[in-house]
Coordinates of C-alpha atoms in Angstrom, one line a residue:
X1 CA 7.8 -24.3 16.1
X2 CA 4.3 -25.8 17.0
X3 CA 1.8 -23.1 18.0
X4 CA 0.6 -24.8 21.3
X5 CA -2.8 -23.3 21.2
X6 CA -4.5 -22.5 24.3
X7 CA -8.3 -23.0 24.8
X8 CA -8.7 -24.9 21.6
X9 CA -11.6 -27.3 21.7
X10 CA -12.4 -30.0 18.9
X11 CA -13.1 -28.3 15.7
X12 CA -16.6 -28.7 14.4
X13 CA -17.1 -29.8 10.9
X14 CA -17.6 -26.8 8.7
X15 CA -21.3 -26.4 7.6
X16 CA -22.3 -26.0 4.0
X17 CA -22.2 -22.2 3.2
X18 CA -21.8 -20.0 0.3
X19 CA -18.0 -19.6 0.2
X20 CA -17.7 -17.7 -2.9
X21 CA -18.2 -14.1 -1.4
X22 CA -16.4 -14.9 1.8
X23 CA -13.2 -12.7 2.5
X24 CA -10.0 -14.5 1.5
X25 CA -7.1 -14.7 3.7
X26 CA -3.6 -16.4 3.5
X27 CA -2.0 -18.6 6.2
X28 CA 1.7 -19.0 6.1
X29 CA 3.6 -21.7 8.3
X30 CA 6.2 -24.1 7.5
X31 CA 4.5 -26.8 9.8
X32 CA 1.4 -28.6 8.3
X33 CA -0.3 -29.2 11.8
X34 CA -0.3 -25.4 12.4
X35 CA -1.7 -24.7 9.1
X36 CA -4.5 -27.4 9.6
X37 CA -5.3 -26.0 13.0
X38 CA -5.5 -22.4 11.8
X39 CA -7.5 -23.4 8.7
X40 CA -10.0 -25.3 11.0
X41 CA -10.4 -22.2 13.2
X42 CA -10.9 -19.6 10.4
X43 CA -12.6 -21.5 7.4
X44 CA -16.1 -20.9 8.7
X45 CA -15.9 -17.2 8.0
X46 CA -13.1 -17.0 5.4
X47 CA -11.8 -18.6 2.3
X48 CA -8.3 -20.0 3.2
X49 CA -5.2 -20.4 1.2
X50 CA -2.2 -21.8 2.8
X51 CA 1.6 -21.6 2.0
X52 CA 4.5 -23.6 3.8
X53 CA 6.9 -20.9 3.3
X54 CA 7.4 -17.2 2.7
X55 CA 8.6 -18.0 -0.7
X56 CA 5.5 -19.8 -1.7
X57 CA 3.2 -17.2 -0.1
X58 CA 4.8 -14.5 -2.3
X59 CA 4.2 -16.5 -5.4
X60 CA 0.6 -17.0 -4.4
X61 CA 0.2 -13.3 -3.6
X62 CA 1.7 -12.3 -6.9
X63 CA -0.5 -14.7 -8.8
X64 CA -3.7 -13.4 -7.0
X65 CA -6.5 -11.8 -9.0
X66 CA -6.4 -8.2 -8.0
X67 CA -10.2 -8.2 -7.9
X68 CA -10.2 -11.1 -5.4
X69 CA -7.3 -10.0 -3.2
X70 CA -6.1 -11.4 0.2
X71 CA -7.8 -9.4 2.9
X72 CA -5.5 -10.4 5.7
X73 CA -2.1 -12.5 5.8
X74 CA -1.5 -14.5 8.9
X75 CA 2.2 -15.8 9.1
X76 CA 4.6 -17.4 11.5
X77 CA 7.9 -15.5 11.9
X78 CA 10.6 -18.1 12.1
X79 CA 10.5 -20.3 9.0
X80 CA 13.4 -21.9 7.0
X81 CA 14.6 -19.4 4.4
X82 CA 12.8 -16.1 4.3
X83 CA 11.2 -15.1 7.7
X84 CA 7.7 -13.8 8.2
X85 CA 9.0 -10.3 8.9
X86 CA 11.3 -10.3 5.9
X87 CA 8.1 -11.4 3.7
X88 CA 6.1 -8.6 5.2
X89 CA 8.8 -6.0 4.6
X90 CA 8.8 -7.0 0.9
X91 CA 5.1 -6.7 0.8
X92 CA 5.2 -3.3 2.3
X93 CA 7.7 -2.2 -0.3
X94 CA 5.4 -3.6 -3.0
X95 CA 2.4 -1.7 -1.4
X96 CA 0.4 -4.8 -1.0
X97 CA -2.8 -3.8 0.7
X98 CA -3.5 -6.9 2.9
X99 CA -2.9 -6.2 6.6
X100 CA -0.3 -8.6 8.0
X101 CA -0.5 -10.5 11.3
X102 CA 2.7 -12.2 12.6
X103 CA 2.8 -15.1 15.1
X104 CA 5.8 -14.9 17.1
X105 CA 7.4 -16.4 20.3
X106 CA 8.4 -14.2 23.3
X107 CA 12.2 -14.7 22.4
X108 CA 11.5 -13.1 19.0
X109 CA 9.5 -10.2 20.3
X110 CA 12.2 -7.6 20.4
X111 CA 13.0 -8.0 16.6
X112 CA 9.3 -8.1 15.7
X113 CA 8.6 -4.8 17.5
X114 CA 11.7 -3.3 15.8
X115 CA 10.3 -4.3 12.4
X116 CA 6.6 -3.2 12.9
X117 CA 7.0 0.1 11.1
X118 CA 9.2 -1.1 8.3
X119 CA 7.2 -4.1 7.6
X120 CA 3.8 -2.3 8.5
X121 CA 2.6 -5.2 10.6
X122 CA -1.0 -4.9 11.5
X123 CA -0.9 -7.1 14.7
X124 CA 1.7 -9.4 16.3
X125 CA 0.4 -12.4 18.4
X126 CA 2.6 -14.3 20.9
X127 CA 2.6 -18.1 21.3
X128 CA 0.9 -19.9 22.9
X129 CA -1.9 -18.5 20.9
X130 CA -5.0 -17.5 22.6
X131 CA -7.9 -18.4 20.2
X132 CA -10.1 -15.4 20.9
X133 CA -7.2 -13.1 20.3
X134 CA -6.4 -14.6 17.1
X135 CA -9.9 -14.4 15.9
X136 CA -10.5 -11.0 16.9
X137 CA -7.1 -9.9 15.3
X138 CA -8.1 -11.5 11.9
X139 CA -11.7 -10.0 12.1
X140 CA -10.1 -6.5 12.7
X141 CA -7.6 -6.9 10.0
X142 CA -10.3 -8.1 7.5
X143 CA -12.6 -5.2 8.6
X144 CA -9.6 -2.6 8.2
X145 CA -9.0 -3.9 4.6
X146 CA -12.5 -3.7 3.7
X147 CA -13.1 -0.3 5.0
X148 CA -9.8 1.0 3.2
X149 CA -11.1 -0.6 -0.1
X150 CA -14.6 1.0 0.2
X151 CA -13.1 4.4 1.1
X152 CA -11.0 4.2 -1.9
X153 CA -14.0 3.1 -4.1
X154 CA -16.1 6.0 -2.7
X155 CA -13.3 8.5 -3.4
X156 CA -13.0 7.3 -6.9
X157 CA -16.7 7.6 -7.3
X158 CA -16.6 11.2 -6.2
X159 CA -13.7 12.1 -8.5
X160 CA -15.5 10.4 -11.5
X161 CA -18.7 12.2 -10.7
X162 CA -16.7 15.6 -10.8
X163 CA -14.9 14.7 -14.1
X164 CA -18.1 13.3 -15.6
X165 CA -19.8 16.7 -14.9
X166 CA -17.1 18.5 -16.6
X167 CA -17.1 16.4 -19.7
X168 CA -20.9 16.3 -19.9
X169 CA -20.8 20.0 -20.0
X170 CA -18.4 20.0 -22.8
X171 CA -20.5 17.4 -24.9
X172 CA -23.7 19.5 -24.2
X173 CA -22.0 22.5 -25.5
X174 CA -20.5 20.7 -28.6
X175 CA -24.0 19.5 -29.5
X176 CA -26.0 22.8 -28.7
X177 CA -27.9 21.2 -25.9
X178 CA -27.0 23.8 -23.4
X179 CA -30.7 25.0 -23.1
X180 CA -31.6 21.5 -21.9
X181 CA -30.0 22.4 -18.6
X182 CA -30.2 25.3 -16.4
X183 CA -26.7 27.2 -16.8
X184 CA -26.7 27.8 -13.1
X185 CA -27.3 24.3 -12.1
X186 CA -26.2 23.1 -8.7
X187 CA -23.1 21.1 -8.8
X188 CA -22.8 17.6 -7.3
X189 CA -20.7 18.9 -4.4
X190 CA -23.5 21.3 -3.2
X191 CA -22.9 24.9 -2.2
X192 CA -19.5 26.3 -1.6
X193 CA -18.1 26.0 1.9
X194 CA -15.2 26.7 4.1
X195 CA -13.2 23.7 5.3
X196 CA -9.9 23.1 7.3
X197 CA -7.8 21.0 5.0
X198 CA -4.2 20.0 4.2
X199 CA -3.0 20.4 0.5
X200 CA -0.1 18.5 -0.8
X201 CA 1.8 19.5 -4.0
X202 CA 4.2 17.0 -5.6
X203 CA 6.6 17.6 -8.6
X204 CA 9.1 15.3 -10.3
X205 CA 12.3 17.2 -10.8
X206 CA 14.3 16.4 -13.8
X207 CA 11.3 15.1 -15.7
X208 CA 11.3 17.8 -18.3
X209 CA 14.8 16.7 -19.3
X210 CA 13.8 13.1 -19.4
X211 CA 10.8 13.7 -21.6
X212 CA 12.9 15.3 -24.2
X213 CA 15.1 12.1 -24.5
X214 CA 12.3 9.6 -24.9
X215 CA 9.2 8.9 -26.8
X216 CA 5.8 10.1 -26.0
X217 CA 4.6 6.6 -24.9
X218 CA 7.5 6.4 -22.6
X219 CA 6.9 9.6 -21.0
X220 CA 3.2 8.7 -20.2
X221 CA 4.2 5.1 -19.0
X222 CA 6.8 6.5 -16.7
X223 CA 4.3 9.0 -15.1
X224 CA 1.7 6.4 -14.7
X225 CA 4.1 3.9 -12.9
X226 CA 5.4 6.8 -10.6
X227 CA 2.0 8.2 -9.8
X228 CA 0.1 4.9 -9.0
X229 CA 1.8 4.3 -5.6
X230 CA 1.5 7.9 -4.7
X231 CA -2.2 7.6 -5.4
X232 CA -2.3 4.5 -3.3
X233 CA -0.7 6.3 -0.2
X234 CA -2.8 9.2 -0.6
X235 CA -6.2 7.5 -0.9
X236 CA -5.3 5.0 1.8
X237 CA -4.7 7.8 4.1
X238 CA -8.1 9.5 3.4
X239 CA -6.9 12.1 0.9
X240 CA -8.1 12.7 -2.8
X241 CA -5.9 13.6 -5.8
X242 CA -7.6 16.7 -7.1
X243 CA -5.7 17.1 -10.2
X244 CA -2.5 16.4 -12.3
X245 CA -0.2 19.2 -13.4
X246 CA 1.9 17.7 -15.9
X247 CA 4.6 15.9 -14.0
X248 CA 3.0 17.0 -10.6
X249 CA -0.1 16.5 -8.7
X250 CA -2.2 18.2 -6.1
X251 CA -3.9 16.3 -3.3
X252 CA -6.3 17.4 -0.6
X253 CA -6.9 15.9 2.9
X254 CA -9.9 16.8 5.0
X255 CA -12.7 17.3 2.2
X256 CA -15.0 15.0 4.3
X257 CA -14.7 17.6 7.2
X258 CA -12.7 15.3 9.4
X259 CA -9.3 16.2 10.9
X260 CA -6.7 16.1 8.2
X261 CA -3.5 17.1 9.8
X262 CA -2.1 13.8 10.9
X263 CA -3.4 11.9 7.9
X264 CA -1.6 14.3 5.6
X265 CA 1.7 14.1 7.6
X266 CA 1.5 10.3 7.6
X267 CA 0.8 10.2 3.9
X268 CA 3.6 12.6 3.2
X269 CA 6.2 10.7 5.4
X270 CA 5.1 7.5 3.7
X271 CA 5.7 8.9 0.2
X272 CA 9.2 10.1 1.5
X273 CA 10.1 6.6 2.8
X274 CA 8.8 4.7 -0.1
X275 CA 9.9 6.9 -3.0
X276 CA 13.5 5.5 -3.2
X277 CA 12.1 2.1 -3.6
X278 CA 9.5 3.3 -6.2
X279 CA 12.3 4.9 -8.2
X280 CA 14.4 1.7 -8.0
X281 CA 11.6 -0.3 -9.5
X282 CA 11.2 2.1 -12.3
X283 CA 14.8 1.2 -13.6
X284 CA 17.7 3.1 -14.6
X285 CA 15.9 5.7 -16.6
X286 CA 14.5 7.2 -13.5
X287 CA 18.0 7.6 -11.7
X288 CA 17.9 11.3 -12.1
X289 CA 14.3 11.9 -11.1
X290 CA 13.8 13.5 -7.7
X291 CA 10.5 14.1 -6.0
X292 CA 9.7 17.3 -4.3
X293 CA 6.7 17.8 -2.0
X294 CA 5.0 20.8 -0.2
X295 CA 2.5 20.5 2.5
X296 CA 0.4 23.2 4.0
X297 CA -2.6 23.4 6.3
X298 CA -5.4 25.9 6.8
X299 CA -8.8 27.1 5.7
X300 CA -9.9 27.1 2.1
X301 CA -13.0 27.7 0.0
X302 CA -14.2 24.5 -1.7
X303 CA -16.7 24.8 -4.6
X304 CA -17.3 24.3 -8.4
X305 CA -15.7 26.9 -10.4
X306 CA -16.2 27.6 -14.3
X307 CA -19.1 27.9 -16.5
X308 CA -21.7 25.6 -18.1
X309 CA -19.1 24.8 -20.7
X310 CA -16.6 23.5 -18.2
X311 CA -16.4 23.3 -14.4
X312 CA -14.3 21.7 -11.9
X313 CA -13.7 21.3 -8.1
X314 CA -11.7 24.5 -6.9
X315 CA -9.6 24.7 -3.7
X316 CA -9.0 28.4 -3.0
X317 CA -7.1 29.7 -0.2
X318 CA -3.6 30.0 1.5
X319 CA -2.9 26.2 1.8
X320 CA -3.2 25.7 -1.9
X321 CA -0.8 28.5 -2.8
X322 CA 1.6 27.9 0.2
X323 CA 2.0 24.1 -0.5
X324 CA 3.0 24.9 -4.2
X325 CA 5.5 27.5 -3.0
X326 CA 7.1 25.0 -0.4
X327 CA 7.3 22.3 -3.1
X328 CA 9.2 25.0 -5.3
X329 CA 11.2 26.0 -2.2
X330 CA 13.1 22.5 -2.3
X331 CA 15.1 23.8 -5.2
X332 CA 17.4 25.5 -2.5
X333 CA 18.8 22.1 -1.6
X334 CA 19.8 21.5 -5.2
X335 CA 21.2 24.8 -6.3
X336 CA 24.5 26.5 -5.5
X337 CA 23.1 29.5 -3.7
X338 CA 23.9 30.7 -0.2
X339 CA 21.1 28.6 1.2
X340 CA 22.2 25.3 -0.2
X341 CA 22.8 23.6 3.2
X342 CA 19.8 25.1 5.0
X343 CA 17.4 22.3 4.3
X344 CA 19.8 19.5 4.4
X345 CA 20.5 16.7 1.9
X346 CA 18.1 16.0 -1.0
X347 CA 19.3 12.5 -2.2
X348 CA 16.1 11.4 -3.8
X349 CA 13.1 13.1 -2.2
X350 CA 12.5 16.1 -0.2
X351 CA 9.3 17.3 1.6
X352 CA 8.6 20.7 3.3
X353 CA 5.8 21.4 5.6
X354 CA 4.0 24.5 6.8
X355 CA 4.9 25.6 10.3
X356 CA 1.3 25.1 11.4
X357 CA 1.9 21.4 11.0
X358 CA 4.9 21.3 13.3
X359 CA 4.3 19.6 16.5
X360 CA 5.0 16.5 18.7
X361 CA 3.7 14.1 16.3
X362 CA 5.2 15.8 13.2
X363 CA 7.9 13.6 11.7
X364 CA 9.6 16.6 9.9
X365 CA 12.6 18.5 11.2
X366 CA 12.1 22.1 12.1
X367 CA 14.1 24.6 10.2
X368 CA 14.4 28.4 11.1
X369 CA 14.7 30.7 7.9
X370 CA 17.4 33.4 8.0
X371 CA 15.9 36.8 7.1
X372 CA 17.5 36.9 3.7
X373 CA 15.7 33.5 2.7
X374 CA 12.2 33.9 1.7
X375 CA 9.4 31.6 0.4
X376 CA 8.1 33.3 -2.6
X377 CA 4.8 35.1 -2.1
X378 CA 5.1 34.3 1.8
X379 CA 7.9 36.7 3.1
X380 CA 6.6 36.4 6.8
X381 CA 7.1 32.7 6.8
X382 CA 10.1 31.9 9.2
X383 CA 9.7 28.4 10.3
X384 CA 9.4 25.1 8.2
X385 CA 9.5 21.4 8.6
X386 CA 11.8 19.4 6.3
X387 CA 11.9 15.7 5.7
X388 CA 14.1 13.9 3.0
X389 CA 15.3 10.6 2.0

């Protein structure tokens, strides 16, 4: 279908500019005139790759250098073979970071809206295209991508600084160089402080049995493949993975001092939604591995804990303890005890959240605990939220 651009004037010849460092975007359309017009509109500010089908686009995306990834993908919806929406769904399942913009006709709008969440479409634009709307959508998509990449980079730097400080202390100790530094030196994170955060605990149930049946390299390889998409989801939502605990991890949302509740809920829901596909990609060996999550909110004390020999970031308070207990509480859905059916089905992944997170925008289903059902160390807790897949 031709795009029938509105308000399109003759395209100027692009001026000579340094294109090496321009953001790169991918245009997907089965009609060459449409690809040419879109390229002409966007090539002044972006490097352009084009594909005449979703299948060709996926090949280009999979061959793309991760250090020079696409910052946005602009695709027509109705194309022979795989549609634009189907392509976006696959990219979402693969956790591809580029924001997706779908170009659609009014007749297709209902199916596009239904697919927005599943395909994680950044924007949809209706035909005939309005050029300023298109340019603004692409600019916002590229800006969103760059901001997310920068946030991830900064979070990684913070984590590396904390780990480097700890390793430096061990090296100094081993070489008897402790005296070169004040043993009470101020950590990179500054003075201890109180913050309102959300803490997420995750654990892979069945992994101990798995680790006893395979070699050491397979154990670590499986954990790496499993944790990588979880890391991506957590960092994209503004959280940080604080530590790994064998076959589990602890993540924190809100260390920057910004509101953490909705970001943590969104990240938890995305993990629940995507884990079955993650597990599928891991192969048959992961068939018995279930993921349990606990999420709690509240005030904690944040600071560096330890000695000059070893120190690390410490998160101290109710949310850290409760999230671990809520993750542990999911075992009720797998056992044969009296509370087996209380939390519902646990097919592949189950998350339990603190009652403080329950509200209109919380995707978890509220559950009332009977008096004889107690979350360990929190006997007064009577209301939870449950989400499973």
